[in-house]
XYZ file of C-alpha atoms in Angstrom:
503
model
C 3.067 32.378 21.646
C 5.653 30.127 23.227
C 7.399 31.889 25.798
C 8.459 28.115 27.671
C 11.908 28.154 29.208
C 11.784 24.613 29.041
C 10.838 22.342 26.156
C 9.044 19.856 28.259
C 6.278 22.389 28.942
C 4.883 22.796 25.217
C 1.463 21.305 25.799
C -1.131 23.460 26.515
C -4.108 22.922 28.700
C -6.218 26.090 26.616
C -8.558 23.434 26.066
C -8.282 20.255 28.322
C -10.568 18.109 26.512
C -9.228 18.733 23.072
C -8.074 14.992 21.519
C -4.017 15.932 21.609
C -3.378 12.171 20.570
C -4.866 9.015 19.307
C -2.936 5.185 19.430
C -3.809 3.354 16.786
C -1.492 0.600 17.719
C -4.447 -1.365 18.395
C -6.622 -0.189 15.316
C -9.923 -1.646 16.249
C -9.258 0.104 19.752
C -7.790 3.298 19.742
C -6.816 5.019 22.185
C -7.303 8.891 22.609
C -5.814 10.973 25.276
C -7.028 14.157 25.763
C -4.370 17.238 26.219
C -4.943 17.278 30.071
C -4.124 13.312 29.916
C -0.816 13.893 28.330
C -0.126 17.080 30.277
C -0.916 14.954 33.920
C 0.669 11.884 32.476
C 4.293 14.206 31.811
C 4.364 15.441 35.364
C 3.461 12.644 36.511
C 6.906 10.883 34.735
C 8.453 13.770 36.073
C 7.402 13.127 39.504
C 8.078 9.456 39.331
C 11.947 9.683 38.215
C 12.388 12.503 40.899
C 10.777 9.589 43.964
C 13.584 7.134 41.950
C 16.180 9.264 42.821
C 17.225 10.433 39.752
C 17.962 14.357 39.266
C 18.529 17.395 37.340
C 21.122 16.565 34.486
C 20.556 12.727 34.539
C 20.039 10.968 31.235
C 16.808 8.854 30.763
C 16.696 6.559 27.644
C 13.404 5.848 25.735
C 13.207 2.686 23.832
C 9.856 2.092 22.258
C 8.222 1.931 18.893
C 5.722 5.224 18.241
C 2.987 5.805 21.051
C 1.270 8.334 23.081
C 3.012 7.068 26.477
C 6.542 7.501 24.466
C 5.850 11.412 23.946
C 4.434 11.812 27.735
C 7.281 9.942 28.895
C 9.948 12.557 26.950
C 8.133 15.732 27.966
C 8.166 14.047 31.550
C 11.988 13.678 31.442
C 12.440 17.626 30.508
C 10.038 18.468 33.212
C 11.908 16.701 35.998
C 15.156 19.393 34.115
C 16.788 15.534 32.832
C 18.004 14.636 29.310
C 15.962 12.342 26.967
C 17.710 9.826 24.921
C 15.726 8.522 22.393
C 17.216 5.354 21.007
C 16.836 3.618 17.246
C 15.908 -0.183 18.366
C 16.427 -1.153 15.259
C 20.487 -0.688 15.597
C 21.986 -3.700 16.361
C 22.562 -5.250 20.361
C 26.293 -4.080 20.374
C 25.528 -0.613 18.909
C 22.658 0.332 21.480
C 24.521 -0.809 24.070
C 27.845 1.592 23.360
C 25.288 4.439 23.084
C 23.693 3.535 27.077
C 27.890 3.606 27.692
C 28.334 6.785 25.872
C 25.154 8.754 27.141
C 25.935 7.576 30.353
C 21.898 6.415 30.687
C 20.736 5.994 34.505
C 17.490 4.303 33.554
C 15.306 3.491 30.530
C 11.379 2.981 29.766
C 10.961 0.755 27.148
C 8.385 -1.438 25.603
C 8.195 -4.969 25.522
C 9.678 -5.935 23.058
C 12.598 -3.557 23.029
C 13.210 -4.651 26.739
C 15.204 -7.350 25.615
C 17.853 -4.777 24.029
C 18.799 -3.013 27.279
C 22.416 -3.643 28.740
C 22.723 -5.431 31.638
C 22.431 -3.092 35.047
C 20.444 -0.478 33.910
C 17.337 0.365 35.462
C 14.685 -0.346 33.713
C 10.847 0.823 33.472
C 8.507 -1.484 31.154
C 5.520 0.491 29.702
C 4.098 -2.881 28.990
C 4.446 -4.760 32.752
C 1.041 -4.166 34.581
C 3.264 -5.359 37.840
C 4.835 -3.295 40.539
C 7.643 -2.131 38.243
C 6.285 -1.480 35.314
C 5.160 2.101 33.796
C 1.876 2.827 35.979
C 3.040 2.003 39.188
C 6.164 4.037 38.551
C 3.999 6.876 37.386
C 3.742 9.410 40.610
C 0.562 11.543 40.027
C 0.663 15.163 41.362
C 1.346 18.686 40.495
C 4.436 19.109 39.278
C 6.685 22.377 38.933
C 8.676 22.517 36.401
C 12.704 22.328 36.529
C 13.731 26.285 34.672
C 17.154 24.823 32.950
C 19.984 27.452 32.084
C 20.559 28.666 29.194
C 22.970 25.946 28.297
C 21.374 23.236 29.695
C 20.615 19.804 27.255
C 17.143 18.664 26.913
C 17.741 15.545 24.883
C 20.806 13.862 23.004
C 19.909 12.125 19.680
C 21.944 9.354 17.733
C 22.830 10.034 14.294
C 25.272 7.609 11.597
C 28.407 8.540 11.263
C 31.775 7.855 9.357
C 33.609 6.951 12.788
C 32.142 3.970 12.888
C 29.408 4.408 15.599
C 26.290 6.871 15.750
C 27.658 9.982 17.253
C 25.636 11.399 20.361
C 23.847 15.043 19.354
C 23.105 17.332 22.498
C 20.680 19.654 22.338
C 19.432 22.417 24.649
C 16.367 23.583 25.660
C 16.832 27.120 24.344
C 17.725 26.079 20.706
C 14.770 23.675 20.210
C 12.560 26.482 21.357
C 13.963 28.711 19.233
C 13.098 26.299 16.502
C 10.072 25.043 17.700
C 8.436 29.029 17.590
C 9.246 29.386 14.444
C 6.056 26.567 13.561
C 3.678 28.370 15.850
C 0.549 28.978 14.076
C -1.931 29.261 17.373
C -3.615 26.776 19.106
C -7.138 28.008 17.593
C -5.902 27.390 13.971
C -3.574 23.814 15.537
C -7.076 22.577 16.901
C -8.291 22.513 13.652
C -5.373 20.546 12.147
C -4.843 16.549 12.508
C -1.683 15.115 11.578
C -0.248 11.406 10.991
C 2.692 10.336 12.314
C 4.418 7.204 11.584
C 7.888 8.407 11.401
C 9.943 7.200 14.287
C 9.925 9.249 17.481
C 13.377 8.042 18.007
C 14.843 10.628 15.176
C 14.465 13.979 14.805
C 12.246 13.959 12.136
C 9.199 12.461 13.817
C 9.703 13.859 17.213
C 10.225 17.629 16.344
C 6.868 17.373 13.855
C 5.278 15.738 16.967
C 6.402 18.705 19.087
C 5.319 21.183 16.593
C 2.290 19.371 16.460
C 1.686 19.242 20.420
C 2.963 23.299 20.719
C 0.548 23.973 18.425
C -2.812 21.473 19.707
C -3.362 19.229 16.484
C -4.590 16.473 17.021
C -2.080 13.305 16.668
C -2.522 10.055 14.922
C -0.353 7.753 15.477
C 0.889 4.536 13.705
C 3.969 2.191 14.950
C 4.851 1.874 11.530
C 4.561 2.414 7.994
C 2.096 0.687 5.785
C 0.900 2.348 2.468
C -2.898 1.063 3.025
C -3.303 1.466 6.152
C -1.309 4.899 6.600
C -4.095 5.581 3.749
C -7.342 4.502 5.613
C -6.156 6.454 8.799
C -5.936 9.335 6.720
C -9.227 9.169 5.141
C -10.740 8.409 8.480
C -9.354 10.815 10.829
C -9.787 13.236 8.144
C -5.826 14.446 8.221
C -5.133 17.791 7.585
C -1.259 18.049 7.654
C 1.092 15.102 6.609
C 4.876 15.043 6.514
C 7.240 11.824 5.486
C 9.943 10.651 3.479
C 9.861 9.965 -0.557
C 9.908 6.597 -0.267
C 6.447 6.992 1.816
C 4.746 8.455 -0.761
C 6.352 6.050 -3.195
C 4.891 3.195 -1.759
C 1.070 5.595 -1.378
C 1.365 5.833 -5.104
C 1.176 2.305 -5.862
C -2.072 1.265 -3.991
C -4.665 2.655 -6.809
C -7.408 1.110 -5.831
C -7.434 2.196 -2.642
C -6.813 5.795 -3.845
C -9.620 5.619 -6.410
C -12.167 5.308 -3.309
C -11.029 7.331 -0.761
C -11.485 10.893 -0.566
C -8.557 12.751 0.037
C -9.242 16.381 -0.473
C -9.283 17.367 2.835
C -5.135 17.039 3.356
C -4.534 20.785 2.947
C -0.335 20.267 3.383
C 2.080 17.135 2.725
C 5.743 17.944 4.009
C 8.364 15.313 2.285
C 11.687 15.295 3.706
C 14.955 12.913 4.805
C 15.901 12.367 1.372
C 15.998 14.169 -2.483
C 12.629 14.739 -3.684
C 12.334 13.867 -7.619
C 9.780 16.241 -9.759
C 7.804 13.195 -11.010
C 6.948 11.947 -7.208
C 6.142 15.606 -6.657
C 3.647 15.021 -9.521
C 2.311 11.952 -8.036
C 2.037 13.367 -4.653
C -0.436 16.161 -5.512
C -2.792 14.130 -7.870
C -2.997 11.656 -4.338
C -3.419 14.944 -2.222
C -4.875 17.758 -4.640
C -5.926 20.528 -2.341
C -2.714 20.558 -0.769
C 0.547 22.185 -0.691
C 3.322 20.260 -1.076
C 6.529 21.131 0.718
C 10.113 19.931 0.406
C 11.831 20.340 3.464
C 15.275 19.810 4.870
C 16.778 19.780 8.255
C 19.924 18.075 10.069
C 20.278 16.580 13.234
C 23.014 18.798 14.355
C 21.580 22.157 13.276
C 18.242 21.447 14.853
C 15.465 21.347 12.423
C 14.944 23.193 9.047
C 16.940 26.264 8.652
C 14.687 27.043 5.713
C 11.861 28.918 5.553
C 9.261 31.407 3.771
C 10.871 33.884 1.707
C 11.180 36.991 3.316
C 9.478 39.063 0.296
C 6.669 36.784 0.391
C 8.062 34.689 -3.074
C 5.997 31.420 -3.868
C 8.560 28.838 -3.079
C 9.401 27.080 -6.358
C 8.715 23.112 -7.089
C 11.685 21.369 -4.974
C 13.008 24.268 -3.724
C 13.807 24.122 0.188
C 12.466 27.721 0.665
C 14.739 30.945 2.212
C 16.852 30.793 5.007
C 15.231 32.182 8.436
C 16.327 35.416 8.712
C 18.177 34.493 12.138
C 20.154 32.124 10.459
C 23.263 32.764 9.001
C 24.639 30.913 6.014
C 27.076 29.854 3.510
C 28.159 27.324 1.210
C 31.501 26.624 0.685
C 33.912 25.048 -1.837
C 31.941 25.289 -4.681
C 32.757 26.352 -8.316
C 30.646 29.757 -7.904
C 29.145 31.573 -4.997
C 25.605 30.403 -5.245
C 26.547 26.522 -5.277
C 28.917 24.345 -2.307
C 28.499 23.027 0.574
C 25.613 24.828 3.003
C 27.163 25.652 6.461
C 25.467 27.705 8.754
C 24.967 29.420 12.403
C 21.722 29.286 14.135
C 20.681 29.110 17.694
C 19.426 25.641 17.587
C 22.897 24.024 16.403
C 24.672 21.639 18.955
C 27.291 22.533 21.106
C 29.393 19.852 19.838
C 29.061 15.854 19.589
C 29.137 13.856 22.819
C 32.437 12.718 23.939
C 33.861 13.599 20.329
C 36.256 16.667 20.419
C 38.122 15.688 17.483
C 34.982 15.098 15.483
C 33.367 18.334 16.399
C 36.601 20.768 15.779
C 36.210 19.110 12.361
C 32.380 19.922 11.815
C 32.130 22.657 13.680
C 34.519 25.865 13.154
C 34.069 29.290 14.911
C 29.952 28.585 15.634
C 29.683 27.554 11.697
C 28.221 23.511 11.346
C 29.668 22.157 8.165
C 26.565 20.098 6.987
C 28.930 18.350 3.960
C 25.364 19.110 2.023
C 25.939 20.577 -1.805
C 23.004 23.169 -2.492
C 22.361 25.605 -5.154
C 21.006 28.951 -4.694
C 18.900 30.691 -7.044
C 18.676 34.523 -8.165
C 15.707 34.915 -5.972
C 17.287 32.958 -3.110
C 15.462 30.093 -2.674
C 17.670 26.970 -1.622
C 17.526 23.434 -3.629
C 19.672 20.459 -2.427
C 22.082 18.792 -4.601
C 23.501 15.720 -3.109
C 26.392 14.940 -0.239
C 29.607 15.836 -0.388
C 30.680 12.613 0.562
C 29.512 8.915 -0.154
C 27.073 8.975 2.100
C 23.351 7.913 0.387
C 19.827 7.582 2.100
C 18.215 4.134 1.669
C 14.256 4.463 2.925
C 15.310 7.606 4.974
C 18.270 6.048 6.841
C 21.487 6.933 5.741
C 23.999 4.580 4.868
C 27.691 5.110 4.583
C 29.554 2.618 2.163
C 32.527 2.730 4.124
C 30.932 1.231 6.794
C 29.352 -1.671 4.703
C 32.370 -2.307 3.295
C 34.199 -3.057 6.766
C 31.341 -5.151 7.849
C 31.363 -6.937 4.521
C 35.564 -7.404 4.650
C 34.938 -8.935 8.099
C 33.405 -12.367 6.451
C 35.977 -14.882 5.801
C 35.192 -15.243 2.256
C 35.447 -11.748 1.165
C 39.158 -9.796 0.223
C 37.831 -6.275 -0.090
C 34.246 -4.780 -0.866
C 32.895 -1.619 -2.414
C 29.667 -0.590 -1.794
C 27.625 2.161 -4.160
C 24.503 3.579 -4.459
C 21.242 2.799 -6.932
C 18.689 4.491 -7.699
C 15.695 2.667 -6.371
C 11.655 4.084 -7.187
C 11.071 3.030 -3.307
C 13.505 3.017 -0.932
C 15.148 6.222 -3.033
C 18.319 4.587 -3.229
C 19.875 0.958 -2.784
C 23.330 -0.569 -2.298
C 25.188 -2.922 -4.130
C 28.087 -4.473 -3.316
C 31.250 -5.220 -5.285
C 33.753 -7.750 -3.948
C 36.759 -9.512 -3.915
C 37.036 -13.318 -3.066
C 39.346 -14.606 -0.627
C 42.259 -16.902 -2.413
C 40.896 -19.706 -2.610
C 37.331 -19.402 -1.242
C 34.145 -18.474 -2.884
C 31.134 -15.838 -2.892
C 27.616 -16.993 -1.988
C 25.234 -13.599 -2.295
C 22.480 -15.366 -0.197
C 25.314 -15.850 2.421
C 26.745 -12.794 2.134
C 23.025 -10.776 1.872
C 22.180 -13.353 5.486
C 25.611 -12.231 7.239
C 24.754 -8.502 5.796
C 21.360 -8.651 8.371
C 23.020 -10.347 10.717
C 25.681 -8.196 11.651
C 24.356 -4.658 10.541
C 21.225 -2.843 10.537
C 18.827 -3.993 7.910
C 18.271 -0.768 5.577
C 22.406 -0.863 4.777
C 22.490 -4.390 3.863
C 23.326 -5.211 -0.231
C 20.486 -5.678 -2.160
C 22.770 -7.055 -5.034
C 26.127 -9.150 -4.223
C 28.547 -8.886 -7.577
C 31.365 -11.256 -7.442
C 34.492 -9.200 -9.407
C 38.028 -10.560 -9.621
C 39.725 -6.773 -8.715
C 37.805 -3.065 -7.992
C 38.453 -0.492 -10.390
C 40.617 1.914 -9.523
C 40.192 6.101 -10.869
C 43.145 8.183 -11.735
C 43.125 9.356 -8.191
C 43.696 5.920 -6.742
C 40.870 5.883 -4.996
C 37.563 3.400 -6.038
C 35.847 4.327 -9.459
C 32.444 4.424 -8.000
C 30.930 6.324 -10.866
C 32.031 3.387 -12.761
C 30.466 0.953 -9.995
C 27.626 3.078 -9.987
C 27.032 2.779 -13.631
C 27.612 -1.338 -13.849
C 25.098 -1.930 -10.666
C 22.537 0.197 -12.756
C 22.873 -1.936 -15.527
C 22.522 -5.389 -13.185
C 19.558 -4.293 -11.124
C 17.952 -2.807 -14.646
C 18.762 -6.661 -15.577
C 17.346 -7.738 -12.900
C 14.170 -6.147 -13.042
C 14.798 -3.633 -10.100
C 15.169 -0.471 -12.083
């Protein structure tokens, strides 16, 4: 059972020698750390921001792509009773260095490569500089006792999108995550049996809570940098995975590599947990002929909330296909706004929700009402109670599990010289899950170029939102409303990408 006060202390040392995590960032020479490694290596990073002068309450960034020293490094920084920032390198220069501003960051351990990214001032640990400043020598090697936060006190802010403009800084304490974080206890006799593959990025929720369930519980982790269908594939087959989780577009991208699947043997995956964006029945299909001994999950979860609210159902139902299973029983629920009492928007109350967005008063009075987090999530309900998501309330669409708000495009679109206005919609896409295209208006007397727009697109915004499609149009339709007709946009970039061979 996990009876931690603090989330840093979820590894276990029941058994010392037990693999906790393999690196395959250098495939042809992994690297496996046992659970005492990672355990020593944590207070150790605890011990070594402490002889830095940093204390209790001080906010540690973490800029690096997926790797054992990465998780050591965050349960190091809740040790020492600090807050871990985990940051999304691939946001652009500007927008990582308002969130070291906004989290008020005191130092960062980064990779090599990310290095480059960090603001000017900040003090700086390189987990890739074997010199006097770099990760080992700032390691400090000792027993460590743990800092016992309050009841209120943050363990880590995250980053998530936002329709202000800029991600919007998510604290979260100690006590909610371990609230959460129990409720995927199965044992560490039944976790030591379990492997798991993790290529999600550590820097979001989604891959760092399944790699805290997975360390709380004593699987064994494989770890990737990044995605890549074949080789995510021959790790599985290798390490002989037990337990995967991902995002549709994942599993997409699986399905397409049939020769591959033809010769490996697969059987042994005994659960696959998709999640991050709307799950389709025919990739649910697909999935379990890839994986056929195994149950297949859809799950959701929000950064604010903490992770999914869902669950088994209480009566001991077989959750249906798509369905996001039954609300925990500690969580309280609702939806809202909707044309009967079983569909709307899901808003809910659990212990794991925020306290309220960093720095962002107005923001939060607007999300969060009397303890209840408006999600802006439309889900239906079924007679037996089982939970199914329907879509956003607002614009907002998920493009290869990031979301993307057209809004946003639009004003980084209306900023190039040659473009009046832009509207930016949504496609369905068989791998990324959805795409966007982008409708606009020429400045008088200039012209469009879509390879110059598309180039200015990367250059100025994160990759994932930029328009796969550029449509030159000489006004935007307007709806009755006066507001954009973006089912009508919708419907004429279906028909061009269908053109075009996309669809």
């Amino acid at each position: 059972m996990i009876d931690h006060v603090n989330l840093g202390d979820v590894t276990s040392n029941e058994a010392p020698d037990h693999p906790a995590f393999i690196d395959l960032r250098a495939p042809d020479t992994p690297a496996t750390w046992s659970t005492a490694k990672l355990d020593a290596t944590a207070d150790a990073v605890a011990r070594g921001l402490v002889r830095r002068g940093h204390t209790p309450g001080s906010r540690v960034a973490i800029l690096a792509e997926n790797r054992v020293e990465f998780l050591a490094t965050y349960f190091g920084i809740l040790r020492a009773g600090m807050v871990a920032v985990p940051i999304n390198f691939k946001l652009p220069a500007e927008t990582i260095a308002f969130i070291f501003s906004d989290a008020d960051v005191a130092a960062v351990i980064a990779d090599r490569e990310r290095a480059r990214l960090i603001p000017d001032g900040v003090p700086t640990i390189e987990l890739d500089d074997p010199g006097p400043h770099g990760y080992q020598q700032f390691l400090d090697p000792g027993p460590w006792n743990t800092v016992r936060p309050g009841p209120r006190d943050l363990a880590k802010i995250l980053y998530t999108s936002g329709s202000t403009g800029r991600p919007k800084g998510v604290p979260l304490l100690h006590d909610g995550q371990l609230w959460a974080l129990r409720k995927y206890f199965t044992g560490y006799e039944a976790g030591r049996r379990d492997v798991t593959l993790v290529v999600a990025p550590t820097y979001h929720k989604n891959g760092l809570f399944f790699s805290t369930v997975a360390v709380s519980n004593q699987m064994t982790i494989v770890s990737l940098p990044r995605f890549e269908a074949r080789q995510y594939l021959e790790a599985v087959a290798a390490y002989g995975c037990t337990v995967l989780s991902g995002i549709p577009t994942m599993f997409a991208l699986i399905a397409r590599e049939r020769d591959l699947l033809a010769r490996l043997d697969l059987r042994h995956v005994r659960q696959v947990l998709i999640g991050s964006a709307p799950l389709t029945d025919a990739l649910l299909a697909q999935v379990q002929s890839i994986f056929p001994n195994a149950i297949i999950g859809n799950s959701y979860g929000t950064t604010e909330a903490g992770p999914c609210p869902f669950g088994p159902h209480p009566a001991g139902l077989a959750r249906p296909p798509l369905s996001l299973g039954h609300p925990w029983p500690d969580v309280e629920w609702r939806l809202a706004g909707g044309g009967s009492p079983d569909e709307g928007v899901f808003e809910l109350r659990s212990p794991a929700l925020m306290p309220g967005y960093l720095n962002l008063d107005r923001v939060t009075a607007e999300r969060v009402r009397d303890g209840w987090y408006t999600t802006g999530d439309l889900m239906r309900r079924d007679q037996d109670g089982f939970f199914y998501f329907v879509g956003r309330a607002d614009d907002m669409f998920v493009c290869g599990g990031e979301n993307i708000y057209p809004g946003e495009v639009e004003k980084l679109l209306e900023r190039h010289p040659d473009i009046a206005q832009a509207a930016v919609v949504p496609v369905t896409d068989e791998i990324k899950g959805q795409i966007p295209v982008a409708f606009v208006v020429a400045t008088p007397g200039h012209t469009v170029s879509e390879d110059d727009i598309k180039r200015y697109a990367l250059e100025h915004g994160p990759a994932y939102a930029h328009p796969r499609a550029v449509v030159p149009v000489a006004e935007i339709p307007v709806a009755g409303t006066h507001k954009v007709d973006r089912r009508r946009l919708v419907d004429e970039a279906t028909r061009l990408m269908r053109g075009r061979g996309r669809l």
